[in-house]
Every structure is written in structure tokens, then in C-alpha cells.
XYZ file of C-alpha atoms in Angstrom:
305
model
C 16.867 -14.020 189.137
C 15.928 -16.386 192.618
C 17.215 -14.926 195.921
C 20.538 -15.290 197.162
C 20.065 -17.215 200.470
C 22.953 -18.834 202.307
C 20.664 -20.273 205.022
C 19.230 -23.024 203.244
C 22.568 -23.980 201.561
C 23.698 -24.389 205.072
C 20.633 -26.887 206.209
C 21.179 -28.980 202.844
C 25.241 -29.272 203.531
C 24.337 -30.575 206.967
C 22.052 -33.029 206.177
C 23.833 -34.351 203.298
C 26.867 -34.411 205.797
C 24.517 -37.149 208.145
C 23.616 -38.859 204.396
C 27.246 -39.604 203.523
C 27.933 -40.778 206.916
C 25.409 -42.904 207.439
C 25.316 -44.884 203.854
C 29.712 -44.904 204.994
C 29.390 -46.684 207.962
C 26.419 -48.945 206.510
C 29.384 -49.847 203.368
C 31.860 -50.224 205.991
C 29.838 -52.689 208.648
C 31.547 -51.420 211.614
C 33.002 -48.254 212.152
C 31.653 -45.479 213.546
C 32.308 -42.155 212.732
C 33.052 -39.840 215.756
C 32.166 -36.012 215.801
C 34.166 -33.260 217.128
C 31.961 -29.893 216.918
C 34.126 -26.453 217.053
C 34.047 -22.843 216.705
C 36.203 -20.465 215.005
C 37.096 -17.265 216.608
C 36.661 -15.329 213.801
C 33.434 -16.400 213.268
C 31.620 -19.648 212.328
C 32.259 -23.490 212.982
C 31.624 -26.488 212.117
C 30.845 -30.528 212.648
C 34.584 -32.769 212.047
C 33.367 -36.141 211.755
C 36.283 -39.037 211.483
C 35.788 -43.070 211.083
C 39.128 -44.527 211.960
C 40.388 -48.264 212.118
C 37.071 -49.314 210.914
C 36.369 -53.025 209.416
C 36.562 -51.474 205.671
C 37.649 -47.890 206.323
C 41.152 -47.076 207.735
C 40.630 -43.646 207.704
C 38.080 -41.143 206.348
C 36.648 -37.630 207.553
C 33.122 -36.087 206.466
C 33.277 -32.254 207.492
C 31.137 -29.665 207.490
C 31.987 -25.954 208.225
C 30.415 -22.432 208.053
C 33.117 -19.833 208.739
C 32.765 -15.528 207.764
C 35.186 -12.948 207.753
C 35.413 -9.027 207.608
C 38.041 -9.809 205.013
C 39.522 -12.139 202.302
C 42.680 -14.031 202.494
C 45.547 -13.572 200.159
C 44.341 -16.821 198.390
C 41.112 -15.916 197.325
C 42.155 -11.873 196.238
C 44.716 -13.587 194.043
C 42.418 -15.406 192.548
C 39.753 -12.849 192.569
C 40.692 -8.825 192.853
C 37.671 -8.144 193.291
C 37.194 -9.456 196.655
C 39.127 -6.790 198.304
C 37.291 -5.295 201.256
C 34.593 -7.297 200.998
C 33.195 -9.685 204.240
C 32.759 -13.305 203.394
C 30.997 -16.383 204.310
C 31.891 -19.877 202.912
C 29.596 -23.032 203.792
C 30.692 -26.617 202.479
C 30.851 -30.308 203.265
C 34.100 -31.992 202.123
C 35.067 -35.422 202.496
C 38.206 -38.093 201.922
C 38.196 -41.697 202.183
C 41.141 -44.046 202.847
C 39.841 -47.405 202.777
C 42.618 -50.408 203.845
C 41.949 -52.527 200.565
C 44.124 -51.249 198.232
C 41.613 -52.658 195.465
C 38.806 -50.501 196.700
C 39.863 -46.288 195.619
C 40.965 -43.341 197.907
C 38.046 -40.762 197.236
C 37.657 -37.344 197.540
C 34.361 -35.150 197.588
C 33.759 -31.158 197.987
C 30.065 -29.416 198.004
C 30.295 -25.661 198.878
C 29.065 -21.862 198.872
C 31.097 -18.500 199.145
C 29.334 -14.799 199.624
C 31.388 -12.009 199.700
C 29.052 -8.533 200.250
C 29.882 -5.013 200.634
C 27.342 -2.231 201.696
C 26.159 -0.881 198.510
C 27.202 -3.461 196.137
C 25.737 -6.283 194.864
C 26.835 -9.441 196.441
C 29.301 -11.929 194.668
C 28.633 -15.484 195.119
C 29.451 -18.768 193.660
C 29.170 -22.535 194.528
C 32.351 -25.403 193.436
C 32.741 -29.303 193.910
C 32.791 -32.347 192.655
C 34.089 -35.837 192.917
C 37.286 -37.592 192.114
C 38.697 -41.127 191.807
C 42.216 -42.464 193.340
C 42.197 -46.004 192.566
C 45.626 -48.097 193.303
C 44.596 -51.282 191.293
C 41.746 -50.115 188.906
C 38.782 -52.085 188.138
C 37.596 -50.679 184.244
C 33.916 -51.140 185.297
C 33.928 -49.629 188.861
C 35.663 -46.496 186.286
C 33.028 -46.134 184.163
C 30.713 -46.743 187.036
C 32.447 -43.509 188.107
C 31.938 -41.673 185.432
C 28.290 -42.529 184.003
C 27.331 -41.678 187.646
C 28.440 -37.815 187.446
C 27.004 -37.761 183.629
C 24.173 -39.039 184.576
C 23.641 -36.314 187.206
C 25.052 -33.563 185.039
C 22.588 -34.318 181.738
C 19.243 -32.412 183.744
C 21.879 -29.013 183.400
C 22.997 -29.424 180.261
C 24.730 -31.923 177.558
C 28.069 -30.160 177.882
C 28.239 -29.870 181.646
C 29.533 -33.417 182.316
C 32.064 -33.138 179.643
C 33.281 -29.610 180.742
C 33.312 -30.478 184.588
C 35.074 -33.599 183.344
C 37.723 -32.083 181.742
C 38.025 -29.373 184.551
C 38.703 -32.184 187.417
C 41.162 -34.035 184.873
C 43.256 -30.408 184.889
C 42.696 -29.838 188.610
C 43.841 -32.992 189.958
C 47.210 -33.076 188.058
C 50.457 -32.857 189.860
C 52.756 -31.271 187.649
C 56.139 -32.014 189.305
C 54.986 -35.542 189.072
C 53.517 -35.486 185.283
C 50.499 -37.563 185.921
C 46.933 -36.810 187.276
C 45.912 -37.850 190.877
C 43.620 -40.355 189.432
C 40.699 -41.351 187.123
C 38.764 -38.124 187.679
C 35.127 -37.506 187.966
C 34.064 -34.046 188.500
C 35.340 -30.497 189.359
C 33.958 -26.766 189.531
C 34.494 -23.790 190.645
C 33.228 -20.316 190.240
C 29.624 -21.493 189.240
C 27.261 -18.788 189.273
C 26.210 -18.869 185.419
C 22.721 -20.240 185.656
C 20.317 -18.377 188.661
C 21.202 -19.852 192.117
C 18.322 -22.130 192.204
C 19.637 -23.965 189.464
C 23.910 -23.767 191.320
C 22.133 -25.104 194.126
C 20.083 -27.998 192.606
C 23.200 -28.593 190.931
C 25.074 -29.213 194.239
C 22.189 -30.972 195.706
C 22.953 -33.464 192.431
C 26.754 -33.848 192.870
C 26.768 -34.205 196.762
C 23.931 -37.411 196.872
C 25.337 -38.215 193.138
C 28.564 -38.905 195.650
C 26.816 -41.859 197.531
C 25.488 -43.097 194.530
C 29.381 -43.545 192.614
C 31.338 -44.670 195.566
C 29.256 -46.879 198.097
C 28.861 -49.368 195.072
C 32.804 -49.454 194.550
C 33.170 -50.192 198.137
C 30.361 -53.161 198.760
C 31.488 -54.964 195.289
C 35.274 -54.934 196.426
C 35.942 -55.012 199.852
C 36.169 -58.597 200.268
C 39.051 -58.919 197.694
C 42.056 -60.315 198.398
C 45.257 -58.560 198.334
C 49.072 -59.068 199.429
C 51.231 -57.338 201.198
C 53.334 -56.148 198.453
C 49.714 -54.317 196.978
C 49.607 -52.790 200.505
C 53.256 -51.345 200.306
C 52.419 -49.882 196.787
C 48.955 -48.483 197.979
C 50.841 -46.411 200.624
C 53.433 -44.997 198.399
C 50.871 -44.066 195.498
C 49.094 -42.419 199.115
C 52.234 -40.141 199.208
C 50.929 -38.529 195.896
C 47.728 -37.550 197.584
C 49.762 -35.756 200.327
C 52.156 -34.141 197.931
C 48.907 -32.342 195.695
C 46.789 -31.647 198.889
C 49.814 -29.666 200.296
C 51.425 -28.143 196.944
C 48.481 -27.311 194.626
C 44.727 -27.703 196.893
C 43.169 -24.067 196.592
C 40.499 -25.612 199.322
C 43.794 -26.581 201.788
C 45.876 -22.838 201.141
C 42.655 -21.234 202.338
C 41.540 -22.915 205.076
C 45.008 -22.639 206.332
C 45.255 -18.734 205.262
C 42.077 -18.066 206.723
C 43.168 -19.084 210.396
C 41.022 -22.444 209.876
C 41.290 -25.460 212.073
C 44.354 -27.132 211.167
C 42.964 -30.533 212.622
C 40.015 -30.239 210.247
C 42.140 -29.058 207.230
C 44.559 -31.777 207.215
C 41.715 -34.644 208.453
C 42.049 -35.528 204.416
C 45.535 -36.664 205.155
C 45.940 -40.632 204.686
C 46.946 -42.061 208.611
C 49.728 -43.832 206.449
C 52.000 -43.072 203.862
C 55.150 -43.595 202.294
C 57.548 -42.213 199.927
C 60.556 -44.466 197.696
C 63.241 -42.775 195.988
C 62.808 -43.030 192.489
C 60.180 -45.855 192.296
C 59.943 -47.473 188.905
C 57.415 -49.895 188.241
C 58.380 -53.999 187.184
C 57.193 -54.051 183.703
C 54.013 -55.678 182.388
C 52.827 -55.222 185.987
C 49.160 -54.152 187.486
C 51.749 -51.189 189.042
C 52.668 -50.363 186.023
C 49.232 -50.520 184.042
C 48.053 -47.955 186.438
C 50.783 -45.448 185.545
C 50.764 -46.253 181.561
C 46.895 -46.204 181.081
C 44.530 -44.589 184.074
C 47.398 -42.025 185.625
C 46.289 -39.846 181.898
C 43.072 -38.277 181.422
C 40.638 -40.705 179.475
C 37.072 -40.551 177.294
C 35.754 -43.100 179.726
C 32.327 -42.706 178.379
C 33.161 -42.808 174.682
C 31.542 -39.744 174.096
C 32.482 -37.703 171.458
């Protein structure tokens, strides 16, 4: 079994934090993002980095953060017993886009680490992530764009990874009070510690760049498209849905806010606009409606069996 090293984990996450930014502001042609560096009390820190108003981007945030503890939040023992009395350190980058043209997608990314050690013990460890999909007026081919992207990366680990990250993102990013996922999908894990950490953290390496690779593409071949102002209204309510799971049902969100985290930080995946309509029903035969009858499910994009 390879070493368990958090050090080098941390060195990737940062530079693939100054990747993501830099191929962002290339796709967006004018903003800038700005960084805001802090420390935690408790121990750790990290880099906030935020592009806002830009020519293609309204909003979006690229963070990275190390933080440690002497103990585990209520969060994290729930979801793991046997975490209790253990000291912790979590690394990750995690990112959310808001772009202004409602044909280009929100989108979400998440690389990260977690050690929890106790003298005498061995150490438990695991890495999660992925990427997801919120478009507002779906293009089929920037979909399976999407999704060929995050097979393609998953096929070196194995021919059911794809599938079963697949599927794990489509149950993740569902808001039950709402009945419909948060969008097309992509990829989620969590937990992953199965294969040595050599092969977590080559896995990782994959989904984080794999990131640049699915989205920047979406962004260049749309963000010259037209769009009225009624799209724009209906962008910002579907926006409210991202706010509703990111407060209700985001394990990333509870513990960053249970773990004394920076609330600025936390919350930078917020949309700068938003709106919410009492009991909203689509016109029928609409591109509104298409979105909730056919790509608000989960879907065999790929056609693989």
C-alpha cells in the first residue's frame, strides 16, 4: 500500500486552483478573478478567489482551503462513528460558476482530501468530488459533451467507475421536496479509499483538469447566443433551486458551517441573483418546460448499457 501523504495533495489542489482560474478568465475575455487569502483560528486557511460582473461570468468563486481540527463536527460523526476523538485535516478546491447567459450552464466542481488520525491507530482517509451540470436551456450535444468527458477520464480506473460515479451524482444532486434533480449530472464521490492512495489521488488529479476540459468548451461555443429577457427571468428562478439544495441537503456546506468555517467562503457558491415564484408552472410545449419533462430526470446520456 503507497504512503499516506497529505502534503502533496495540498500542492496539486493549489495548482489546479491557478489552472481553473486561468483557462476561466481566458473563456470569459475579461474578468478577473480577485483573491482574498485567510486563516482559520482553529487551524488552517485558505485562497477565496471570486470573478464578478465579468464580460461572460456574472459570478463564480474557485476556492481552495486546508483547515485541521482536534475534533470532528457533528456532521461528519453522523456520518461516520468512527471519527470520534480523532484530529482531522481536510484539503480541497471547490468551485461554482454563474455565467449571465442563461444558454451557457451553472456549474459546480469539488476535488478534496480528509485525514482523521489518532495516536495508535491507523489513520482513516478518503478523497470525494466530481462535476455536475445546471443547464437552464439545454443544448443535447454540450450534454453528452458533459458526460463522455467524465467517462472518458473514468475508463483508465475501471469500466464501471463512470457508470457508478454517474449514478451517485444523479442521487446526490436531487432535491427531494422539489422531485427533480439539480441538473444533467456528471460525476460524484465520496468516501474513496478502495484502490491504494496513489491511484484516489491520480483519480482526483483526472476529475479536477477533466473539469476544464467539460466546461470551458460549453462556455466558448455559447456565449455569444442570444437570449431575451423572459430566458433571463426563468434562469434566475431555476437559480433559486441551486440555493434551496446548497442550503437543505450540501454535506460540503453543513460542515464548513459546523466546523466554524468562513461563512464568506462557504456561501461564495451562492448565485449574486435569484428569485423564487409561487407555484411556477411551465407554458406547455415550451423550452421551460422541455427542461423539466426530459433533462430535470436522470438519463443514459451515453447509451451505455
Amino acid at each position: 500500500m503507497s504512503q499516506v501523504d497529505i502534503q502533496p495533495v495540498i500542492e496539486f489542489l493549489k495548482q489546479l486552483q491557478d489552472q481553473i482560474c486561468d483557462a476561466l478568465e481566458d473563456a470569459d475575455g475579461a474578468g478577473q478573478f480577485v483573491e482574498d487569502s485567510w486563516q482559520r483560528a482553529e487551524g488552517g486557511g485558505g485562497r477565496t478567489r471570486v470573478l464578478t460582473d465579468g464580460q461572460v461570468i456574472e459570478q463564480g468563486g474557485v476556492n481552495f482551503s486546508y483547515v485541521s481540527g482536534d475534533s470532528m463536527p457533528v456532521s461528519a460523526t453522523a456520518h461516520r462513528p468512527e471519527l470520534k476523538g480523532r484530529s482531522w485535516q481536510a484539503c480541497g478546491v471547490s468551485l461554482v460558476i454563474h455565467p449571465k447567459n442563461p444558454n451557457i450552464p451553472t456549474s459546480h466542481a469539488n476535488v478534496r482530501f480528509f485525514i482523521a488520525e489518532k495516536e495508535g491507530e491507523t489513520p482513516v482517509w478518503w478523497f470525494g468530488g466530481g462535476f455536475d451540470l445546471t443547464p437552464f436551456y439545454p443544448y443535447e450535444e454540450d450534454i453528452i459533451h458533459w458526460h463522455q468527458t467524465a467517462y472518458d477520464l473514468c475508463k483508465p480506473f475501471g469500466d464501471d467507475v463512470y457508470l457508478n460515479h454517474k449514478n451517485w451524482c444523479d442521487e446526490y444532486f436531487y432535491l427531494k421536496h422539489r422531485n427533480e434533480t439539480r441538473g444533467v449530472g456528471g460525476l460524484f464521490f465520496d468516501d474513496l479509499n478502495e484502490w491504494d492512495f496513489e491511484t484516489c489521488f491520480a483519480y482526483i488529479k483526472a476529475v479536477g483538469l477533466g473539469f476544464i476540459d467539460a466546461y470551458v468548451p460549453i462556455i466558448n461555443k455559447r456565449k455569444n447566443a442570444e437570449y431575451t429577457e423572459a430566458q433571463r427571468v426563468f434562469q434566475l428562478y431555476r437559480r433559486g433551486r441551486y440555493v434551496e439544495f446548497n442550503l437543505v441537503y450540501d454535506r460540503g456546506t453543513l460542515f464548513g458551517l459546523q466546523t466554524g468555517g468562513r461563512t464568506e467562503s462557504i456561501l461564495m457558491s451562492m448565485p449574486p441573483l435569484a428569485r423564487w415564484q409561487y407555484n411556477y408552472q411551465p407554458a406547455p410545449d415550451s423550452d421551460e418546460a422541455k427542461l423539466y419533462e426530459r433533462y430535470l430526470k436522470p438519463q443514459n446520456w451515453l447509451n451505455l448499457s
